[in-house]
Amino acid sequence: EAGVTQFPSHSVIEKGQTVTLRCDPISGHDNLYWYRRVMGKEIKFLLHFVKESKQDESGMPNNRFLAERTGGTYSTLKVQPAELEDSGVYFCASSQGHLYQETQYFGPGTRLLVL
Amino acid sequence: EDQVTQSPEALRLQEGESSSLNCSYTVSGLRGLFWYRQDPGKGPEFLFTLYSAGEEKEKERLKATLTKKESFLHITAPKPEDSATYLCAVQAPRSGGSNYKLTFGKGTLLTVNP
């Protein structure tokens, strides 16, 4: 069974540009999450989808970040315009069903550097 | 607000030298405590979930335990391949938001020398 995949693995952009990160969850997983780790800090929650609906977006830093999940399958996270403080590793995770204690399986992350 | 503190930040062991990592947490009503392992350049890899005080789980050389205030990850006779960052995360009910959110600690970087 394929795990959570993320694309691209690395992205280097200039301040003010736009970047779109993609996440493909494990097949059949209804729940999809985005997390971020900024250098020197802990991994922090950004948002949670149940199928195509946003369940919780309390961790989104500001309105420069837009997450979508088309048809309840893959998800994209767009940062527009990017700022220096957006640099970090963006992780996507997925879990199967409706029990919140279920394991969240993480992807390898996208390393974003904003210059 | 949920808080997770892991100690030590870094730990260096000789192969075969057993030790423990600590995860202290402050939450209102713990739903689950999760341990993950993370290798450089990779995403967190699930190890264990603990749900209630007194619970223990084992996997190879790793054993996780849970009390009402902290969790320990015991590593028995570690090998160089156990070198990684070990992350602890908690899940707790939240009013007005998702109960699924994980709150992570900063992790413990474990290095096992041959």
Short mmCIF file of C-alpha atoms in Angstrom, two decimals, chain B residues 2 8 12 15 24 29 34 40 42 52 56 61 63-64 66 69 80 89 102 107 110:
data_model
loop_
_atom_site.label_atom_id
_atom_site.label_comp_id
_atom_site.label_asym_id
_atom_site.label_seq_id
_atom_site.Cartn_x
_atom_site.Cartn_y
_atom_site.Cartn_z
CA ASP B 2 -1.97 21.98 25.24
CA PRO B 8 16.59 15.76 26.85
CA ARG B 12 24.17 10.33 22.82
CA GLU B 15 25.55 0.78 21.47
CA SER B 24 5.79 15.76 29.80
CA GLY B 29 -8.46 15.47 29.01
CA PHE B 34 1.58 9.32 20.21
CA PRO B 40 16.67 13.09 8.60
CA LYS B 42 11.82 12.09 6.14
CA SER B 52 -4.61 5.86 29.54
CA GLU B 56 2.55 0.19 28.18
CA ARG B 61 13.94 -2.48 21.65
CA LYS B 63 8.89 0.40 25.27
CA ALA B 64 6.51 3.29 25.86
CA LEU B 66 2.24 6.56 30.25
CA LYS B 69 1.62 13.76 33.50
CA PRO B 80 23.14 2.53 15.71
CA ALA B 89 2.45 14.30 20.41
CA LEU B 102 -1.86 16.63 17.28
CA GLY B 107 11.66 16.03 19.92
CA LEU B 110 19.08 10.27 19.75
#
